[in-house]
Amino acid sequence: SSLKESLQALCLFLLVLDSQACPRALLSREHHFFLMLIKFLFQVKQATNQIVMNCADIDIITASYAPEGDEEVHATGFNYQNEDEKVTLSFPSTLQKGTGTLKIDFVGELNDKMKGFYRSKYTTPTGDTRYAAVTQFEATDARRAFPCWDEPAIKATFDISLVVPKDRVALSNMNVVDRKPYPDDENLVEVKFARTPVMSTYLVAFVVGEYDFVEARSLDGVLVRVYTPVGKAEQGKFALEVAAKTLPFYKDYFNVPYPLPKIDLIAIADFAAGAMENWGLVTYRETALLIDPKNSCSSSRQWVALVVGHELAHQWFGNLVTMEWWTHLWLNEGFASWIEYLCVDHCFPEYDIWTQFVSADYTRAQELDALDNSHPIEVSVGHPSEVDEIFDAISYSKGASVIRMLHDYIGDEDFRKGMNLYLTKFQQKNAATEDLWESLEKASGKPIAAVMNTWTKQMGFPLIYVEAEQQEDDRVLKLVQKKFCASGPYTGEDFPMWMVPISICTSDDPTCAKMQVLMDKPELTLVLKDIKPDQWVKLNLGTVGFYRTQYSPDMLESLIPAIKDLSLPPVDRLGLQNDLFSLARAGIISTVEVLKVMEAFVNEPNYTVWSDLSCNLGILSTLLSHTDFYEEIQVFVKDVFSPIGERLGWDPKPGEGHLDALLRGLVLGKLGKAGHKATLEEARRRFKDHVEGKHVLSADLRSPVYVTILKHGDSTTLDTMLKLHKQADMQEEKNRIERVLGAISQPELIQKVLTFALSEEVRPQDTVSVIGGVAGGSKQGRKAAWKFVRDNWEELYNRYQGGFLISRLIKLTVDGFANDKMAAEVKAFFESHPAPSAERTVQQCCENILLNAAWLKRDAENIHQYFLQRKAPPAMV
């Protein structure tokens, strides 16, 4: 803690070297290293002869400490504690209290692990393979680039200089203040950057490589640049436009200016996450930043807009004010995951993005949070390996969902006031969750901490059971809250309770709350005045409250016509269907009831509602792949999706927009995979024209066509797809193909796809989605992918250990199994092959497999009977 106040400045002088020949470090394939000299100006608060710092994969050559105005003392011992990623520097004499400079010379490895200071492989326009040197420090990897106090609360200013080949671009958090030839080598230059504001180590960044850029100034005068691979500057224009609009939006929303003179957004070839919010130098996967006007699909544009919005929000929320410790990571990520939607809604109102939020974040978080192996939003974190585990749907998606609920509960004006108070009070400092609640409480006068502690400090969320009774002109509602569990009705000893903001609407005005109330006890009785007997009543207007609702049978029945005639708004239609599906999964109601409700969506026009419906039918389809009536659910899917498929057709109509393009791709892909004859024939025809160059498929139709022809294809089809993959110049197209290759169904071709996943053709971060695609593609694929992961575990684990990709790989591979024996097999494998940062994921997967098995046992026969009865001719009277 004394360090926190005393670390005043950190000066960094960096030199990339390999066998004394700098350019080779960025070109060669062998191990290579960088040399660095680092100086810390800090205060010794208490006399000591040891200094302990974080340090990993680094060899210190010399270290010395010079008290201000006194002679320097050389360290005589370096004791590395590799397990704890620390080093202790020992000095021959006591370092007295006072200010001084610590100087360390050391060698580090430019690694291939996509963390710390690492190499990113790229191909030049002429076909040469080269390497860029890039950084990724969050959560605890700055210590791989330089010894430091690698904790978010130990902030410092950074003066960074890079010595680099003169034909390379060198970037860091701040603007360049000097660039001059390096005295010892005419091929090198020394690039010096301005001093940073006070900041945390995980936000420091530097990049050395070959890039083009496009630039603009935002309305508030900030220089914005998007760096792209050489020759692809055009593909940076969309992100540039979004970034230039977003900075003034956030400045206005928070009423706090962006504090740096510039911001760079840069596309990195090998990159584990989607993006990283380094202050002033935001790094992205190519697919999260680059948009080709001709070859990018609508969903890619939307994804880029959201990721840019997310990372730029962090420049304030995370960078200017940083969480005190990783326990409060959710504050950073939950907040940015919420406000990215606010920002995209501002830039692109036609995306209907808030409805998509419910499908993409809200329901995803509820799915995970209903498990016994979930965790609270706020998790105490000890060892660095525990940090990686909490970069999950609870921190991001549940975090975003409860902030959305809070924003709705407080109202936009008071919420903004509170945000401004918080950012102003804690700028360049650190804060905890309680500090945000205090600021919002001050601004709104509402009991924010009391309400929100029930959502962040305990895991899970409530199921609200509601029944209604007509009493003359009034409707009396009785509400009961209990914890919602994926395994069925809650039977625990304790009774967890939430403070739930409840909103109620009626058929009189489905878009406006008739009543709003805070439910702060287990049961509640409410009286709605002047409600006629034929009017319906619905809870959770806008699907904003983070809870599930179970209606009494008569209340539910009265809502079904409002789905059919679309009088219920899209986000409420989606929420109603999703709640029912989850209740069926948990065994609280029968799956057949939900299938009947799904058939009521026949007139549905909304993309997001269809997307959620499609997702749930996909889950059911995976479950029923373990039965002998799998074909029956494909018939059901074709029946549900063919009317909307016929209405949409294959080609865009005049006046259509973003959401129509997304819907067409979704519906055609669903029908094609299910084997809808006309869709399959048309997909084959269009694919042939595409391959022969007669008529190139529009970007929005590629995924559905590719998945359809592969699902019903043979070795020639697969070879053609792999050839298209090799020819693709754009990473988005390569990823598009990689994600669908698993649809192929012949066992020997499945093996070919799995081998391809680990080949040089696939970037290391994308191997996971190829293997995941195979596991999700078919029953045979699931078995083959799990065997492949086991057989290649050492290579996969070495590549992804300690990052979230290992968790994603495990989840995608095993989540679809549905028998107790498989759960035991998965558990046993990871007991003998531990993956510490994925421990919780393994527990969640085993729980999901057991839940799937129970669901199958409970409902399979009823579902089968329902499908048979749908096909039966109507009885003669």
PDB file of N, CA, C and O in Angstrom, residues 693-750:
ATOM      1  N   GLY A 693     -16.969 -18.123 -60.192  1.00  0.00           N
ATOM      2  CA  GLY A 693     -16.758 -16.702 -60.467  1.00  0.00           C
ATOM      3  C   GLY A 693     -17.845 -16.067 -61.312  1.00  0.00           C
ATOM      4  O   GLY A 693     -17.717 -14.944 -61.772  1.00  0.00           O
ATOM      5  N   LYS A 694     -18.965 -16.795 -61.545  1.00  0.00           N
ATOM      6  CA  LYS A 694     -20.059 -16.236 -62.364  1.00  0.00           C
ATOM      7  C   LYS A 694     -20.808 -15.158 -61.598  1.00  0.00           C
ATOM      8  O   LYS A 694     -21.195 -14.132 -62.143  1.00  0.00           O
ATOM      9  N   HIS A 695     -21.059 -15.457 -60.320  1.00  0.00           N
ATOM     10  CA  HIS A 695     -21.823 -14.506 -59.512  1.00  0.00           C
ATOM     11  C   HIS A 695     -21.374 -14.640 -58.066  1.00  0.00           C
ATOM     12  O   HIS A 695     -21.683 -15.631 -57.403  1.00  0.00           O
ATOM     13  N   VAL A 696     -20.620 -13.651 -57.604  1.00  0.00           N
ATOM     14  CA  VAL A 696     -20.066 -13.747 -56.244  1.00  0.00           C
ATOM     15  C   VAL A 696     -21.181 -13.597 -55.217  1.00  0.00           C
ATOM     16  O   VAL A 696     -22.042 -12.716 -55.336  1.00  0.00           O
ATOM     17  N   LEU A 697     -21.175 -14.481 -54.223  1.00  0.00           N
ATOM     18  CA  LEU A 697     -22.180 -14.414 -53.155  1.00  0.00           C
ATOM     19  C   LEU A 697     -22.009 -13.143 -52.355  1.00  0.00           C
ATOM     20  O   LEU A 697     -20.881 -12.773 -52.011  1.00  0.00           O
ATOM     21  N   SER A 698     -23.116 -12.491 -52.010  1.00  0.00           N
ATOM     22  CA  SER A 698     -22.998 -11.317 -51.135  1.00  0.00           C
ATOM     23  C   SER A 698     -22.511 -11.806 -49.770  1.00  0.00           C
ATOM     24  O   SER A 698     -22.779 -12.938 -49.363  1.00  0.00           O
ATOM     25  N   ALA A 699     -21.800 -10.933 -49.046  1.00  0.00           N
ATOM     26  CA  ALA A 699     -21.189 -11.326 -47.759  1.00  0.00           C
ATOM     27  C   ALA A 699     -22.241 -11.869 -46.790  1.00  0.00           C
ATOM     28  O   ALA A 699     -21.980 -12.806 -46.043  1.00  0.00           O
ATOM     29  N   ASP A 700     -23.445 -11.287 -46.817  1.00  0.00           N
ATOM     30  CA  ASP A 700     -24.493 -11.709 -45.870  1.00  0.00           C
ATOM     31  C   ASP A 700     -25.030 -13.110 -46.160  1.00  0.00           C
ATOM     32  O   ASP A 700     -25.616 -13.736 -45.284  1.00  0.00           O
ATOM     33  N   LEU A 701     -24.833 -13.595 -47.382  1.00  0.00           N
ATOM     34  CA  LEU A 701     -25.348 -14.936 -47.719  1.00  0.00           C
ATOM     35  C   LEU A 701     -24.283 -16.035 -47.594  1.00  0.00           C
ATOM     36  O   LEU A 701     -24.586 -17.213 -47.693  1.00  0.00           O
ATOM     37  N   ARG A 702     -23.039 -15.627 -47.382  1.00  0.00           N
ATOM     38  CA  ARG A 702     -21.971 -16.642 -47.418  1.00  0.00           C
ATOM     39  C   ARG A 702     -22.098 -17.672 -46.303  1.00  0.00           C
ATOM     40  O   ARG A 702     -22.079 -18.874 -46.570  1.00  0.00           O
ATOM     41  N   SER A 703     -22.218 -17.220 -45.041  1.00  0.00           N
ATOM     42  CA  SER A 703     -22.325 -18.196 -43.933  1.00  0.00           C
ATOM     43  C   SER A 703     -23.460 -19.195 -44.148  1.00  0.00           C
ATOM     44  O   SER A 703     -23.243 -20.398 -44.068  1.00  0.00           O
ATOM     45  N   PRO A 704     -24.710 -18.713 -44.411  1.00  0.00           N
ATOM     46  CA  PRO A 704     -25.789 -19.685 -44.592  1.00  0.00           C
ATOM     47  C   PRO A 704     -25.552 -20.655 -45.761  1.00  0.00           C
ATOM     48  O   PRO A 704     -25.861 -21.837 -45.649  1.00  0.00           O
ATOM     49  N   VAL A 705     -24.993 -20.153 -46.857  1.00  0.00           N
ATOM     50  CA  VAL A 705     -24.740 -21.031 -48.013  1.00  0.00           C
ATOM     51  C   VAL A 705     -23.639 -22.028 -47.672  1.00  0.00           C
ATOM     52  O   VAL A 705     -23.764 -23.233 -47.905  1.00  0.00           O
ATOM     53  N   TYR A 706     -22.554 -21.544 -47.087  1.00  0.00           N
ATOM     54  CA  TYR A 706     -21.435 -22.432 -46.743  1.00  0.00           C
ATOM     55  C   TYR A 706     -21.894 -23.550 -45.810  1.00  0.00           C
ATOM     56  O   TYR A 706     -21.562 -24.715 -45.990  1.00  0.00           O
ATOM     57  N   VAL A 707     -22.644 -23.184 -44.775  1.00  0.00           N
ATOM     58  CA  VAL A 707     -23.035 -24.193 -43.772  1.00  0.00           C
ATOM     59  C   VAL A 707     -23.992 -25.216 -44.398  1.00  0.00           C
ATOM     60  O   VAL A 707     -23.921 -26.414 -44.121  1.00  0.00           O
ATOM     61  N   THR A 708     -24.861 -24.753 -45.288  1.00  0.00           N
ATOM     62  CA  THR A 708     -25.829 -25.649 -45.928  1.00  0.00           C
ATOM     63  C   THR A 708     -25.137 -26.664 -46.832  1.00  0.00           C
ATOM     64  O   THR A 708     -25.394 -27.867 -46.753  1.00  0.00           O
ATOM     65  N   ILE A 709     -24.217 -26.168 -47.674  1.00  0.00           N
ATOM     66  CA  ILE A 709     -23.599 -27.116 -48.624  1.00  0.00           C
ATOM     67  C   ILE A 709     -22.637 -28.071 -47.907  1.00  0.00           C
ATOM     68  O   ILE A 709     -22.442 -29.202 -48.328  1.00  0.00           O
ATOM     69  N   LEU A 710     -22.043 -27.623 -46.802  1.00  0.00           N
ATOM     70  CA  LEU A 710     -21.153 -28.516 -46.044  1.00  0.00           C
ATOM     71  C   LEU A 710     -21.954 -29.581 -45.300  1.00  0.00           C
ATOM     72  O   LEU A 710     -21.581 -30.756 -45.286  1.00  0.00           O
ATOM     73  N   LYS A 711     -23.068 -29.167 -44.695  1.00  0.00           N
ATOM     74  CA  LYS A 711     -23.899 -30.109 -43.923  1.00  0.00           C
ATOM     75  C   LYS A 711     -24.351 -31.268 -44.803  1.00  0.00           C
ATOM     76  O   LYS A 711     -24.478 -32.403 -44.352  1.00  0.00           O
ATOM     77  N   HIS A 712     -24.611 -30.963 -46.065  1.00  0.00           N
ATOM     78  CA  HIS A 712     -25.112 -31.993 -46.982  1.00  0.00           C
ATOM     79  C   HIS A 712     -24.084 -32.270 -48.078  1.00  0.00           C
ATOM     80  O   HIS A 712     -24.437 -32.573 -49.210  1.00  0.00           O
ATOM     81  N   GLY A 713     -22.790 -32.086 -47.712  1.00  0.00           N
ATOM     82  CA  GLY A 713     -21.742 -32.186 -48.738  1.00  0.00           C
ATOM     83  C   GLY A 713     -20.853 -33.405 -48.568  1.00  0.00           C
ATOM     84  O   GLY A 713     -21.052 -34.233 -47.691  1.00  0.00           O
ATOM     85  N   ASP A 714     -19.840 -33.490 -49.444  1.00  0.00           N
ATOM     86  CA  ASP A 714     -18.913 -34.626 -49.418  1.00  0.00           C
ATOM     87  C   ASP A 714     -17.478 -34.102 -49.452  1.00  0.00           C
ATOM     88  O   ASP A 714     -17.241 -32.915 -49.231  1.00  0.00           O
ATOM     89  N   SER A 715     -16.515 -34.993 -49.776  1.00  0.00           N
ATOM     90  CA  SER A 715     -15.104 -34.576 -49.712  1.00  0.00           C
ATOM     91  C   SER A 715     -14.804 -33.478 -50.745  1.00  0.00           C
ATOM     92  O   SER A 715     -13.977 -32.604 -50.498  1.00  0.00           O
ATOM     93  N   THR A 716     -15.487 -33.487 -51.878  1.00  0.00           N
ATOM     94  CA  THR A 716     -15.259 -32.431 -52.889  1.00  0.00           C
ATOM     95  C   THR A 716     -15.679 -31.076 -52.323  1.00  0.00           C
ATOM     96  O   THR A 716     -14.984 -30.069 -52.494  1.00  0.00           O
ATOM     97  N   THR A 717     -16.838 -31.078 -51.640  1.00  0.00           N
ATOM     98  CA  THR A 717     -17.326 -29.825 -51.033  1.00  0.00           C
ATOM     99  C   THR A 717     -16.302 -29.296 -50.038  1.00  0.00           C
ATOM    100  O   THR A 717     -15.961 -28.102 -50.042  1.00  0.00           O
ATOM    101  N   LEU A 718     -15.806 -30.192 -49.176  1.00  0.00           N
ATOM    102  CA  LEU A 718     -14.839 -29.769 -48.159  1.00  0.00           C
ATOM    103  C   LEU A 718     -13.563 -29.236 -48.813  1.00  0.00           C
ATOM    104  O   LEU A 718     -13.046 -28.180 -48.417  1.00  0.00           O
ATOM    105  N   ASP A 719     -13.084 -29.928 -49.845  1.00  0.00           N
ATOM    106  CA  ASP A 719     -11.865 -29.474 -50.532  1.00  0.00           C
ATOM    107  C   ASP A 719     -12.062 -28.087 -51.139  1.00  0.00           C
ATOM    108  O   ASP A 719     -11.171 -27.236 -51.099  1.00  0.00           O
ATOM    109  N   THR A 720     -13.266 -27.869 -51.716  1.00  0.00           N
ATOM    110  CA  THR A 720     -13.558 -26.553 -52.313  1.00  0.00           C
ATOM    111  C   THR A 720     -13.525 -25.469 -51.227  1.00  0.00           C
ATOM    112  O   THR A 720     -12.969 -24.394 -51.423  1.00  0.00           O
ATOM    113  N   MET A 721     -14.130 -25.775 -50.054  1.00  0.00           N
ATOM    114  CA  MET A 721     -14.153 -24.794 -48.967  1.00  0.00           C
ATOM    115  C   MET A 721     -12.735 -24.491 -48.470  1.00  0.00           C
ATOM    116  O   MET A 721     -12.403 -23.339 -48.181  1.00  0.00           O
ATOM    117  N   LEU A 722     -11.904 -25.532 -48.367  1.00  0.00           N
ATOM    118  CA  LEU A 722     -10.533 -25.315 -47.885  1.00  0.00           C
ATOM    119  C   LEU A 722      -9.733 -24.502 -48.893  1.00  0.00           C
ATOM    120  O   LEU A 722      -8.875 -23.694 -48.523  1.00  0.00           O
ATOM    121  N   LYS A 723     -10.072 -24.682 -50.167  1.00  0.00           N
ATOM    122  CA  LYS A 723      -9.404 -23.896 -51.214  1.00  0.00           C
ATOM    123  C   LYS A 723      -9.823 -22.414 -51.099  1.00  0.00           C
ATOM    124  O   LYS A 723      -8.991 -21.507 -51.187  1.00  0.00           O
ATOM    125  N   LEU A 724     -11.145 -22.178 -50.880  1.00  0.00           N
ATOM    126  CA  LEU A 724     -11.627 -20.802 -50.686  1.00  0.00           C
ATOM    127  C   LEU A 724     -10.947 -20.168 -49.477  1.00  0.00           C
ATOM    128  O   LEU A 724     -10.623 -18.981 -49.466  1.00  0.00           O
ATOM    129  N   HIS A 725     -10.732 -20.975 -48.431  1.00  0.00           N
ATOM    130  CA  HIS A 725     -10.089 -20.485 -47.210  1.00  0.00           C
ATOM    131  C   HIS A 725      -8.661 -20.033 -47.531  1.00  0.00           C
ATOM    132  O   HIS A 725      -8.226 -18.957 -47.110  1.00  0.00           O
ATOM    133  N   LYS A 726      -7.977 -20.831 -48.291  1.00  0.00           N
ATOM    134  CA  LYS A 726      -6.573 -20.510 -48.627  1.00  0.00           C
ATOM    135  C   LYS A 726      -6.488 -19.242 -49.473  1.00  0.00           C
ATOM    136  O   LYS A 726      -5.602 -18.415 -49.288  1.00  0.00           O
ATOM    137  N   GLN A 727      -7.475 -19.095 -50.367  1.00  0.00           N
ATOM    138  CA  GLN A 727      -7.454 -17.929 -51.274  1.00  0.00           C
ATOM    139  C   GLN A 727      -7.910 -16.635 -50.591  1.00  0.00           C
ATOM    140  O   GLN A 727      -7.601 -15.551 -51.066  1.00  0.00           O
ATOM    141  N   ALA A 728      -8.656 -16.762 -49.493  1.00  0.00           N
ATOM    142  CA  ALA A 728      -9.248 -15.560 -48.874  1.00  0.00           C
ATOM    143  C   ALA A 728      -8.155 -14.618 -48.380  1.00  0.00           C
ATOM    144  O   ALA A 728      -7.228 -15.030 -47.689  1.00  0.00           O
ATOM    145  N   ASP A 729      -8.301 -13.348 -48.744  1.00  0.00           N
ATOM    146  CA  ASP A 729      -7.303 -12.359 -48.329  1.00  0.00           C
ATOM    147  C   ASP A 729      -7.730 -11.717 -47.013  1.00  0.00           C
ATOM    148  O   ASP A 729      -6.933 -11.121 -46.311  1.00  0.00           O
ATOM    149  N   MET A 730      -9.016 -11.866 -46.679  1.00  0.00           N
ATOM    150  CA  MET A 730      -9.528 -11.167 -45.513  1.00  0.00           C
ATOM    151  C   MET A 730      -9.769 -12.137 -44.360  1.00  0.00           C
ATOM    152  O   MET A 730     -10.353 -13.192 -44.541  1.00  0.00           O
ATOM    153  N   GLN A 731      -9.329 -11.738 -43.180  1.00  0.00           N
ATOM    154  CA  GLN A 731      -9.465 -12.616 -42.018  1.00  0.00           C
ATOM    155  C   GLN A 731     -10.933 -12.932 -41.721  1.00  0.00           C
ATOM    156  O   GLN A 731     -11.275 -14.037 -41.304  1.00  0.00           O
ATOM    157  N   GLU A 732     -11.805 -11.968 -41.960  1.00  0.00           N
ATOM    158  CA  GLU A 732     -13.241 -12.203 -41.721  1.00  0.00           C
ATOM    159  C   GLU A 732     -13.738 -13.400 -42.532  1.00  0.00           C
ATOM    160  O   GLU A 732     -14.468 -14.259 -42.028  1.00  0.00           O
ATOM    161  N   GLU A 733     -13.331 -13.479 -43.798  1.00  0.00           N
ATOM    162  CA  GLU A 733     -13.759 -14.584 -44.665  1.00  0.00           C
ATOM    163  C   GLU A 733     -13.139 -15.911 -44.204  1.00  0.00           C
ATOM    164  O   GLU A 733     -13.802 -16.944 -44.169  1.00  0.00           O
ATOM    165  N   LYS A 734     -11.866 -15.867 -43.809  1.00  0.00           N
ATOM    166  CA  LYS A 734     -11.227 -17.089 -43.289  1.00  0.00           C
ATOM    167  C   LYS A 734     -11.997 -17.588 -42.055  1.00  0.00           C
ATOM    168  O   LYS A 734     -12.302 -18.760 -41.923  1.00  0.00           O
ATOM    169  N   ASN A 735     -12.305 -16.668 -41.140  1.00  0.00           N
ATOM    170  CA  ASN A 735     -13.054 -17.045 -39.922  1.00  0.00           C
ATOM    171  C   ASN A 735     -14.436 -17.584 -40.244  1.00  0.00           C
ATOM    172  O   ASN A 735     -14.921 -18.520 -39.608  1.00  0.00           O
ATOM    173  N   ARG A 736     -15.075 -16.944 -41.235  1.00  0.00           N
ATOM    174  CA  ARG A 736     -16.420 -17.375 -41.630  1.00  0.00           C
ATOM    175  C   ARG A 736     -16.394 -18.848 -42.046  1.00  0.00           C
ATOM    176  O   ARG A 736     -17.247 -19.641 -41.660  1.00  0.00           O
ATOM    177  N   ILE A 737     -15.381 -19.192 -42.829  1.00  0.00           N
ATOM    178  CA  ILE A 737     -15.248 -20.577 -43.302  1.00  0.00           C
ATOM    179  C   ILE A 737     -14.866 -21.507 -42.150  1.00  0.00           C
ATOM    180  O   ILE A 737     -15.434 -22.587 -41.984  1.00  0.00           O
ATOM    181  N   GLU A 738     -13.920 -21.055 -41.317  1.00  0.00           N
ATOM    182  CA  GLU A 738     -13.460 -21.896 -40.196  1.00  0.00           C
ATOM    183  C   GLU A 738     -14.612 -22.285 -39.269  1.00  0.00           C
ATOM    184  O   GLU A 738     -14.678 -23.415 -38.785  1.00  0.00           O
ATOM    185  N   ARG A 739     -15.510 -21.336 -39.047  1.00  0.00           N
ATOM    186  CA  ARG A 739     -16.607 -21.589 -38.085  1.00  0.00           C
ATOM    187  C   ARG A 739     -17.602 -22.624 -38.580  1.00  0.00           C
ATOM    188  O   ARG A 739     -18.291 -23.244 -37.774  1.00  0.00           O
ATOM    189  N   VAL A 740     -17.727 -22.804 -39.916  1.00  0.00           N
ATOM    190  CA  VAL A 740     -18.760 -23.724 -40.432  1.00  0.00           C
ATOM    191  C   VAL A 740     -18.211 -25.070 -40.915  1.00  0.00           C
ATOM    192  O   VAL A 740     -18.978 -25.966 -41.226  1.00  0.00           O
ATOM    193  N   LEU A 741     -16.887 -25.220 -40.953  1.00  0.00           N
ATOM    194  CA  LEU A 741     -16.318 -26.475 -41.472  1.00  0.00           C
ATOM    195  C   LEU A 741     -16.824 -27.696 -40.708  1.00  0.00           C
ATOM    196  O   LEU A 741     -16.968 -28.783 -41.267  1.00  0.00           O
ATOM    197  N   GLY A 742     -17.122 -27.513 -39.435  1.00  0.00           N
ATOM    198  CA  GLY A 742     -17.580 -28.623 -38.588  1.00  0.00           C
ATOM    199  C   GLY A 742     -18.940 -29.165 -38.969  1.00  0.00           C
ATOM    200  O   GLY A 742     -19.377 -30.198 -38.435  1.00  0.00           O
ATOM    201  N   ALA A 743     -19.634 -28.503 -39.893  1.00  0.00           N
ATOM    202  CA  ALA A 743     -20.965 -28.991 -40.308  1.00  0.00           C
ATOM    203  C   ALA A 743     -20.863 -30.281 -41.128  1.00  0.00           C
ATOM    204  O   ALA A 743     -21.832 -31.018 -41.261  1.00  0.00           O
ATOM    205  N   ILE A 744     -19.697 -30.544 -41.670  1.00  0.00           N
ATOM    206  CA  ILE A 744     -19.514 -31.752 -42.496  1.00  0.00           C
ATOM    207  C   ILE A 744     -19.797 -32.996 -41.644  1.00  0.00           C
ATOM    208  O   ILE A 744     -19.502 -33.008 -40.458  1.00  0.00           O
ATOM    209  N   SER A 745     -20.398 -34.046 -42.245  1.00  0.00           N
ATOM    210  CA  SER A 745     -20.861 -35.121 -41.350  1.00  0.00           C
ATOM    211  C   SER A 745     -20.140 -36.462 -41.473  1.00  0.00           C
ATOM    212  O   SER A 745     -20.268 -37.297 -40.598  1.00  0.00           O
ATOM    213  N   GLN A 746     -19.343 -36.687 -42.535  1.00  0.00           N
ATOM    214  CA  GLN A 746     -18.669 -37.986 -42.656  1.00  0.00           C
ATOM    215  C   GLN A 746     -17.465 -38.056 -41.701  1.00  0.00           C
ATOM    216  O   GLN A 746     -16.680 -37.105 -41.633  1.00  0.00           O
ATOM    217  N   PRO A 747     -17.318 -39.200 -40.983  1.00  0.00           N
ATOM    218  CA  PRO A 747     -16.261 -39.322 -39.959  1.00  0.00           C
ATOM    219  C   PRO A 747     -14.852 -38.985 -40.458  1.00  0.00           C
ATOM    220  O   PRO A 747     -14.112 -38.264 -39.795  1.00  0.00           O
ATOM    221  N   GLU A 748     -14.492 -39.455 -41.670  1.00  0.00           N
ATOM    222  CA  GLU A 748     -13.111 -39.197 -42.125  1.00  0.00           C
ATOM    223  C   GLU A 748     -12.905 -37.718 -42.468  1.00  0.00           C
ATOM    224  O   GLU A 748     -11.813 -37.174 -42.322  1.00  0.00           O
ATOM    225  N   LEU A 749     -13.995 -37.047 -42.891  1.00  0.00           N
ATOM    226  CA  LEU A 749     -13.887 -35.609 -43.210  1.00  0.00           C
ATOM    227  C   LEU A 749     -13.845 -34.783 -41.916  1.00  0.00           C
ATOM    228  O   LEU A 749     -13.182 -33.748 -41.853  1.00  0.00           O
ATOM    229  N   ILE A 750     -14.557 -35.256 -40.899  1.00  0.00           N
ATOM    230  CA  ILE A 750     -14.500 -34.592 -39.588  1.00  0.00           C
ATOM    231  C   ILE A 750     -13.047 -34.601 -39.087  1.00  0.00           C
ATOM    232  O   ILE A 750     -12.537 -33.595 -38.600  1.00  0.00           O
TER     233      ILE A 750
END
